C-alpha positions as YAML, in Angstrom:
chain: A
units: angstrom
residues:
- id: 1
  name: MET
  ca: [-112.90, 15.56, 156.57]
- id: 2
  name: MET
  ca: [-116.22, 15.93, 154.70]
- id: 3
  name: VAL
  ca: [-117.99, 15.44, 158.04]
- id: 4
  name: VAL
  ca: [-115.90, 17.97, 159.98]
- id: 5
  name: LEU
  ca: [-116.15, 20.75, 157.37]
- id: 6
  name: PRO
  ca: [-119.97, 20.85, 157.42]
- id: 7
  name: VAL
  ca: [-119.81, 21.07, 161.18]
- id: 8
  name: LEU
  ca: [-117.41, 24.02, 161.02]
- id: 9
  name: PHE
  ca: [-119.52, 25.73, 158.38]
- id: 10
  name: LEU
  ca: [-122.69, 25.25, 160.43]
- id: 11
  name: LEU
  ca: [-121.08, 26.68, 163.54]
- id: 12
  name: GLY
  ca: [-119.52, 29.59, 161.62]
- id: 13
  name: SER
  ca: [-122.80, 30.53, 160.00]
- id: 14
  name: LEU
  ca: [-124.31, 31.22, 163.42]
- id: 15
  name: PHE
  ca: [-121.94, 34.15, 163.86]
- id: 16
  name: LEU
  ca: [-122.55, 35.50, 160.34]
- id: 17
  name: CYS
  ca: [-126.28, 36.04, 160.96]
- id: 18
  name: ASP
  ca: [-126.57, 39.27, 162.87]
- id: 19
  name: GLN
  ca: [-130.14, 38.65, 164.01]
- id: 20
  name: VAL
  ca: [-129.54, 35.15, 165.40]
- id: 21
  name: GLN
  ca: [-128.78, 34.61, 169.06]
- id: 22
  name: ALA
  ca: [-127.35, 31.09, 169.09]
- id: 23
  name: GLN
  ca: [-128.06, 28.98, 172.13]
- id: 24
  name: SER
  ca: [-125.91, 26.08, 173.28]
- id: 25
  name: ASP
  ca: [-128.69, 23.52, 172.83]
- id: 26
  name: THR
  ca: [-129.24, 24.68, 169.23]
- id: 27
  name: ILE
  ca: [-125.53, 24.33, 168.46]
- id: 28
  name: LEU
  ca: [-125.50, 20.82, 169.87]
- id: 29
  name: MET
  ca: [-128.59, 19.94, 167.84]
- id: 30
  name: LEU
  ca: [-127.05, 21.16, 164.59]
- id: 31
  name: LYS
  ca: [-123.77, 19.41, 165.38]
- id: 32
  name: GLN
  ca: [-125.54, 16.13, 166.02]
- id: 33
  name: ALA
  ca: [-127.65, 16.49, 162.87]
- id: 34
  name: ALA
  ca: [-124.52, 17.03, 160.80]
- id: 35
  name: LEU
  ca: [-122.81, 13.99, 162.32]
- id: 36
  name: ASN
  ca: [-125.84, 11.81, 161.68]
- id: 37
  name: TRP
  ca: [-126.27, 12.89, 158.05]
- id: 38
  name: LYS
  ca: [-126.02, 10.00, 155.60]
- id: 39
  name: GLY
  ca: [-125.50, 10.23, 151.85]
- id: 40
  name: ALA
  ca: [-124.58, 13.08, 149.51]
- id: 41
  name: LEU
  ca: [-125.89, 16.61, 149.91]
- id: 42
  name: THR
  ca: [-128.56, 17.38, 147.33]
- id: 43
  name: CYS
  ca: [-128.96, 21.11, 147.80]
- id: 44
  name: GLU
  ca: [-127.92, 23.77, 145.30]
- id: 45
  name: LYS
  ca: [-125.46, 26.58, 146.01]
- id: 46
  name: SER
  ca: [-128.29, 29.09, 145.96]
- id: 47
  name: ASP
  ca: [-129.96, 27.07, 148.73]
- id: 48
  name: CYS
  ca: [-127.26, 28.07, 151.24]
- id: 49
  name: ASN
  ca: [-129.03, 30.64, 153.37]
- id: 50
  name: CYS
  ca: [-128.93, 31.37, 157.06]
- id: 51
  name: THR
  ca: [-129.10, 28.34, 159.34]
- id: 52
  name: PHE
  ca: [-132.50, 29.16, 160.77]
- id: 53
  name: ASN
  ca: [-134.02, 29.77, 157.32]
- id: 54
  name: GLN
  ca: [-132.88, 26.61, 155.61]
- id: 55
  name: GLN
  ca: [-130.88, 24.35, 157.88]
- id: 56
  name: ARG
  ca: [-130.44, 21.68, 155.21]
- id: 57
  name: GLY
  ca: [-128.68, 24.13, 152.90]
- id: 58
  name: CYS
  ca: [-126.02, 25.33, 155.36]
- id: 59
  name: CYS
  ca: [-123.58, 22.54, 154.45]
- id: 60
  name: CYS
  ca: [-123.87, 23.07, 150.72]
- id: 61
  name: ALA
  ca: [-120.62, 25.07, 150.47]
- id: 62
  name: ALA
  ca: [-118.56, 22.32, 152.14]
- id: 63
  name: SER
  ca: [-117.40, 20.79, 148.86]
- id: 64
  name: ASP
  ca: [-116.45, 24.21, 147.46]
- id: 65
  name: MET
  ca: [-114.57, 25.03, 150.62]
- id: 66
  name: PHE
  ca: [-112.75, 21.73, 150.47]
- id: 67
  name: GLN
  ca: [-111.74, 22.36, 146.85]
- id: 68
  name: LEU
  ca: [-110.58, 25.88, 147.74]
- id: 69
  name: GLU
  ca: [-108.48, 24.45, 150.55]
- id: 70
  name: GLU
  ca: [-106.89, 21.97, 148.14]
- id: 71
  name: ASP
  ca: [-106.15, 24.71, 145.59]
- id: 72
  name: ILE
  ca: [-104.56, 26.96, 148.22]
- id: 73
  name: LEU
  ca: [-102.46, 24.10, 149.58]
- id: 74
  name: GLU
  ca: [-101.24, 23.26, 146.08]
- id: 75
  name: ARG
  ca: [-100.32, 26.88, 145.37]
- id: 76
  name: MET
  ca: [-98.53, 27.18, 148.70]
- id: 77
  name: THR
  ca: [-96.56, 24.02, 147.90]
- id: 78
  name: TYR
  ca: [-95.42, 25.46, 144.57]
- id: 79
  name: LEU
  ca: [-94.63, 28.81, 146.19]
- id: 80
  name: TRP
  ca: [-92.56, 27.15, 148.92]
- id: 81
  name: HIS
  ca: [-90.66, 25.20, 146.30]
- id: 82
  name: ASP
  ca: [-89.90, 28.39, 144.34]
- id: 83
  name: ILE
  ca: [-88.79, 30.23, 147.49]
- id: 84
  name: SER
  ca: [-86.52, 27.34, 148.49]
- id: 85
  name: THR
  ca: [-85.01, 27.27, 145.01]
- id: 86
  name: LEU
  ca: [-84.41, 31.03, 145.07]
- id: 87
  name: LYS
  ca: [-82.89, 30.83, 148.53]
- id: 88
  name: GLY
  ca: [-80.50, 28.15, 147.33]
- id: 89
  name: ARG
  ca: [-79.43, 30.24, 144.34]
- id: 90
  name: VAL
  ca: [-78.89, 33.35, 146.48]
- id: 91
  name: GLN
  ca: [-76.91, 31.33, 149.02]
- id: 92
  name: SER
  ca: [-74.69, 29.82, 146.34]
- id: 93
  name: LEU
  ca: [-73.96, 33.29, 144.95]
- id: 94
  name: THR
  ca: [-73.28, 35.00, 148.26]
- id: 95
  name: ASP
  ca: [-71.04, 32.17, 149.43]
- id: 96
  name: LYS
  ca: [-68.75, 32.82, 146.48]
- id: 97
  name: ILE
  ca: [-69.02, 36.60, 146.28]
- id: 98
  name: LYS
  ca: [-68.16, 38.35, 149.54]
- id: 99
  name: VAL
  ca: [-66.33, 41.62, 148.98]
- id: 100
  name: ALA
  ca: [-65.91, 44.38, 151.56]
- id: 101
  name: PHE
  ca: [-63.05, 46.43, 152.97]
- id: 102
  name: LYS
  ca: [-62.36, 49.14, 155.51]
- id: 103
  name: ALA
  ca: [-59.05, 50.91, 156.07]
- id: 104
  name: THR
  ca: [-57.75, 53.99, 157.86]
- id: 105
  name: MET
  ca: [-54.60, 56.08, 157.68]
- id: 106
  name: ASP
  ca: [-51.67, 55.37, 159.96]
- id: 107
  name: PRO
  ca: [-51.03, 58.54, 162.04]
- id: 108
  name: SER
  ca: [-47.33, 57.71, 162.24]
- id: 109
  name: ILE
  ca: [-46.82, 58.77, 158.60]
- id: 110
  name: ALA
  ca: [-47.45, 62.43, 159.52]
- id: 111
  name: VAL
  ca: [-44.39, 64.66, 159.46]
- id: 112
  name: SER
  ca: [-43.73, 68.03, 161.07]
- id: 113
  name: ILE
  ca: [-44.45, 71.12, 159.01]
- id: 114
  name: PRO
  ca: [-41.57, 73.64, 159.18]
- id: 115
  name: GLY
  ca: [-42.54, 76.81, 161.02]
- id: 116
  name: SER
  ca: [-45.55, 75.24, 162.79]
- id: 117
  name: THR
  ca: [-46.48, 72.66, 165.36]
- id: 118
  name: GLU
  ca: [-48.56, 70.70, 162.86]
- id: 119
  name: ARG
  ca: [-47.82, 67.14, 161.83]
- id: 120
  name: CYS
  ca: [-49.34, 66.42, 158.45]
- id: 121
  name: PHE
  ca: [-49.48, 64.15, 155.42]
- id: 122
  name: GLY
  ca: [-48.54, 66.57, 152.65]
- id: 123
  name: PRO
  ca: [-48.35, 68.98, 151.03]
- id: 124
  name: PHE
  ca: [-46.81, 67.49, 147.87]
- id: 125
  name: ASN
  ca: [-46.12, 69.05, 144.49]
- id: 126
  name: ILE
  ca: [-48.10, 66.31, 142.69]
- id: 127
  name: ASN
  ca: [-51.30, 64.39, 143.37]
- id: 128
  name: ILE
  ca: [-50.58, 61.53, 145.77]
- id: 129
  name: PRO
  ca: [-52.68, 58.39, 146.48]
- id: 130
  name: VAL
  ca: [-53.72, 58.46, 150.13]
- id: 131
  name: PRO
  ca: [-52.16, 55.48, 151.96]
- id: 132
  name: PHE
  ca: [-54.92, 53.81, 153.97]
- id: 133
  name: SER
  ca: [-52.57, 51.20, 155.39]
- id: 134
  name: SER
  ca: [-54.39, 50.18, 158.59]
- id: 135
  name: VAL
  ca: [-56.78, 47.49, 157.36]
- id: 136
  name: LEU
  ca: [-59.76, 46.63, 159.56]
- id: 137
  name: LEU
  ca: [-61.62, 44.49, 157.01]
- id: 138
  name: ASN
  ca: [-60.66, 42.98, 153.67]
- id: 139
  name: SER
  ca: [-63.14, 40.27, 152.65]
- id: 140
  name: GLY
  ca: [-62.29, 39.00, 149.20]
- id: 141
  name: ASN
  ca: [-58.78, 40.56, 149.38]
- id: 142
  name: GLY
  ca: [-59.68, 43.23, 146.85]
- id: 143
  name: TYR
  ca: [-57.96, 46.01, 148.77]
- id: 144
  name: ASN
  ca: [-54.18, 46.49, 148.60]
- id: 145
  name: PRO
  ca: [-53.01, 48.39, 151.71]
- id: 146
  name: SER
  ca: [-49.52, 48.92, 150.28]
- id: 147
  name: LEU
  ca: [-50.92, 50.96, 147.40]
- id: 148
  name: GLY
  ca: [-54.22, 52.12, 148.89]
- id: 149
  name: ILE
  ca: [-56.00, 50.72, 145.84]
- id: 150
  name: PHE
  ca: [-59.12, 48.55, 145.61]
- id: 151
  name: THR
  ca: [-59.34, 46.23, 142.60]
- id: 152
  name: ALA
  ca: [-62.76, 44.76, 141.80]
- id: 153
  name: PRO
  ca: [-62.60, 40.93, 141.83]
- id: 154
  name: PHE
  ca: [-66.09, 40.62, 140.28]
- id: 155
  name: PRO
  ca: [-68.16, 42.77, 137.92]
- id: 156
  name: GLY
  ca: [-71.10, 44.49, 139.57]
- id: 157
  name: VAL
  ca: [-72.25, 47.57, 141.45]
- id: 158
  name: TYR
  ca: [-70.07, 48.65, 144.36]
- id: 159
  name: VAL
  ca: [-70.59, 51.23, 147.10]
- id: 160
  name: PHE
  ca: [-67.62, 53.28, 148.30]
- id: 161
  name: SER
  ca: [-67.41, 55.85, 151.07]
- id: 162
  name: PHE
  ca: [-64.59, 57.95, 152.41]
- id: 163
  name: THR
  ca: [-64.29, 60.33, 155.32]
- id: 164
  name: THR
  ca: [-61.67, 63.07, 155.25]
- id: 165
  name: TYR
  ca: [-60.54, 64.67, 158.51]
- id: 166
  name: SER
  ca: [-57.98, 67.36, 159.26]
- id: 167
  name: SER
  ca: [-57.10, 69.52, 162.26]
- id: 168
  name: VAL
  ca: [-54.70, 72.45, 162.50]
- id: 169
  name: GLY
  ca: [-53.51, 74.90, 165.15]
- id: 170
  name: GLU
  ca: [-55.34, 78.02, 166.24]
- id: 171
  name: ASN
  ca: [-53.76, 80.16, 163.54]
- id: 172
  name: GLY
  ca: [-53.54, 77.37, 161.01]
- id: 173
  name: ARG
  ca: [-55.31, 76.87, 157.71]
- id: 174
  name: LEU
  ca: [-57.48, 73.91, 156.76]
- id: 175
  name: TYR
  ca: [-56.47, 73.21, 153.21]
- id: 176
  name: HIS
  ca: [-57.21, 69.83, 151.69]
- id: 177
  name: LYS
  ca: [-58.94, 68.15, 148.79]
- id: 178
  name: VAL
  ca: [-59.33, 64.37, 148.54]
- id: 179
  name: GLN
  ca: [-60.76, 62.96, 145.34]
- id: 180
  name: LEU
  ca: [-62.09, 59.49, 144.48]
- id: 181
  name: MET
  ca: [-60.38, 58.05, 141.42]
- id: 182
  name: LYS
  ca: [-61.63, 55.23, 139.20]
- id: 183
  name: ASN
  ca: [-59.13, 53.90, 136.69]
- id: 184
  name: GLY
  ca: [-57.32, 57.24, 136.83]
- id: 185
  name: LYS
  ca: [-60.45, 59.34, 136.22]
- id: 186
  name: HIS
  ca: [-61.72, 61.91, 138.71]
- id: 187
  name: GLY
  ca: [-64.82, 61.22, 140.78]
- id: 188
  name: PRO
  ca: [-66.49, 62.84, 143.82]
- id: 189
  name: SER
  ca: [-64.32, 64.79, 146.25]
- id: 190
  name: VAL
  ca: [-64.32, 66.52, 149.62]
- id: 191
  name: TRP
  ca: [-62.36, 69.70, 150.23]
- id: 192
  name: GLU
  ca: [-61.75, 72.52, 152.70]
- id: 193
  name: ASN
  ca: [-60.02, 75.90, 152.46]
- id: 194
  name: ASN
  ca: [-60.52, 78.26, 155.39]
- id: 195
  name: ARG
  ca: [-58.92, 79.76, 158.49]
- id: 196
  name: GLU
  ca: [-62.14, 79.98, 160.52]
- id: 197
  name: ASP
  ca: [-62.18, 76.36, 161.72]
- id: 198
  name: THR
  ca: [-59.39, 74.47, 163.42]
- id: 199
  name: GLU
  ca: [-60.79, 71.07, 162.42]
- id: 200
  name: ASP
  ca: [-63.32, 69.67, 160.00]
- id: 201
  name: SER
  ca: [-64.44, 66.46, 158.36]
- id: 202
  name: ALA
  ca: [-66.66, 65.42, 155.46]
- id: 203
  name: THR
  ca: [-67.90, 62.16, 153.97]
- id: 204
  name: GLN
  ca: [-68.80, 61.09, 150.45]
- id: 205
  name: VAL
  ca: [-70.73, 57.96, 149.47]
- id: 206
  name: VAL
  ca: [-70.95, 56.81, 145.87]
- id: 207
  name: ALA
  ca: [-72.22, 53.77, 143.95]
- id: 208
  name: LEU
  ca: [-70.16, 52.74, 140.92]
- id: 209
  name: GLU
  ca: [-70.46, 50.16, 138.20]
- id: 210
  name: MET
  ca: [-67.25, 48.14, 138.19]
- id: 211
  name: GLN
  ca: [-65.88, 45.58, 135.81]
- id: 212
  name: ARG
  ca: [-63.45, 42.94, 136.99]
- id: 213
  name: GLY
  ca: [-60.04, 44.58, 137.33]
- id: 214
  name: ASP
  ca: [-61.32, 48.16, 137.66]
- id: 215
  name: GLN
  ca: [-59.48, 50.11, 140.33]
- id: 216
  name: VAL
  ca: [-60.58, 52.73, 142.84]
- id: 217
  name: TYR
  ca: [-58.41, 54.82, 145.15]
- id: 218
  name: LEU
  ca: [-58.24, 58.28, 146.76]
- id: 219
  name: ASP
  ca: [-55.92, 61.09, 145.71]
- id: 220
  name: LEU
  ca: [-54.73, 63.99, 147.84]
- id: 221
  name: MET
  ca: [-54.49, 66.92, 145.44]
- id: 222
  name: SER
  ca: [-51.13, 68.64, 145.07]
- id: 223
  name: GLY
  ca: [-50.37, 71.47, 147.51]
- id: 224
  name: ARG
  ca: [-52.94, 70.17, 150.03]
- id: 225
  name: LYS
  ca: [-52.44, 68.49, 153.40]
- id: 226
  name: LEU
  ca: [-54.15, 66.36, 156.04]
- id: 227
  name: CYS
  ca: [-53.09, 67.07, 159.60]
- id: 228
  name: THR
  ca: [-53.45, 65.52, 163.06]
- id: 229
  name: ASN
  ca: [-55.36, 62.37, 163.99]
- id: 230
  name: LEU
  ca: [-54.95, 60.86, 160.56]
- id: 231
  name: GLN
  ca: [-56.63, 57.68, 161.79]
- id: 232
  name: TYR
  ca: [-59.96, 59.52, 161.45]
- id: 233
  name: ASN
  ca: [-59.55, 59.34, 157.67]
- id: 234
  name: VAL
  ca: [-61.47, 56.24, 156.55]
- id: 235
  name: PHE
  ca: [-61.91, 54.45, 153.21]
- id: 236
  name: THR
  ca: [-64.54, 51.70, 152.84]
- id: 237
  name: GLY
  ca: [-66.28, 49.77, 150.10]
- id: 238
  name: TYR
  ca: [-68.38, 46.69, 149.41]
- id: 239
  name: ILE
  ca: [-70.16, 44.98, 146.54]
- id: 240
  name: LEU
  ca: [-73.85, 45.84, 146.43]
- id: 241
  name: TYR
  ca: [-74.72, 43.15, 143.88]
- id: 242
  name: PRO
  ca: [-72.73, 41.26, 141.25]
- id: 243
  name: TYR
  ca: [-73.42, 40.96, 137.55]
- id: 244
  name: ILE
  ca: [-74.24, 37.33, 136.86]
- id: 245
  name: ALA
  ca: [-73.91, 35.95, 133.34]
- id: 246
  name: ALA
  ca: [-77.17, 34.51, 132.02]
...
């Protein structure tokens, strides 16, 4: 190794000297001189100048380069060990904590509105949890489709999103308000109240701190309604990261 490194350094130095035009016979000469060298190098670090100024001094940095290589290799070994350890910890956590759900409304729950051709969920005289009963994903089984409620199985930060859609006839009125509820307390909402559009939709996304057992669901406010193509109403959520006890 101590023989090869001087050779590499000698060859590399040819390209570092802008004024030197290296010839093949010169390269071969320097290579052969390096291979034939016997004994330790006696030059000082300050003696390492361009090859054609002081040829003897061009191998003086070999030992320093070798030590640098050893130091880098040692650091890389430690770094690889730390990365492998971290990967193992992350894998062990994610294997145990997989929480995500996605559910939509079942359009068959819509009923005819007297005096119109609309089929709607609502209106009701009290706030009603929206029944997202068609489950497309429920990793971790935190979502209860019978109640439309998600219960956090682990403490951490969760991301929830919901899309509210409604469509009415030409002379109908879009009139809805759907509100995210956490443990019975009001959160973000989407709403509509106009006669200019026959259909509309809106989406909210929110990140919430959740303790184990906290519950999240969506309420349709009293007097409001969701009409037509109820399957376009979507409720999703997943754990962003868990809280891990030290």
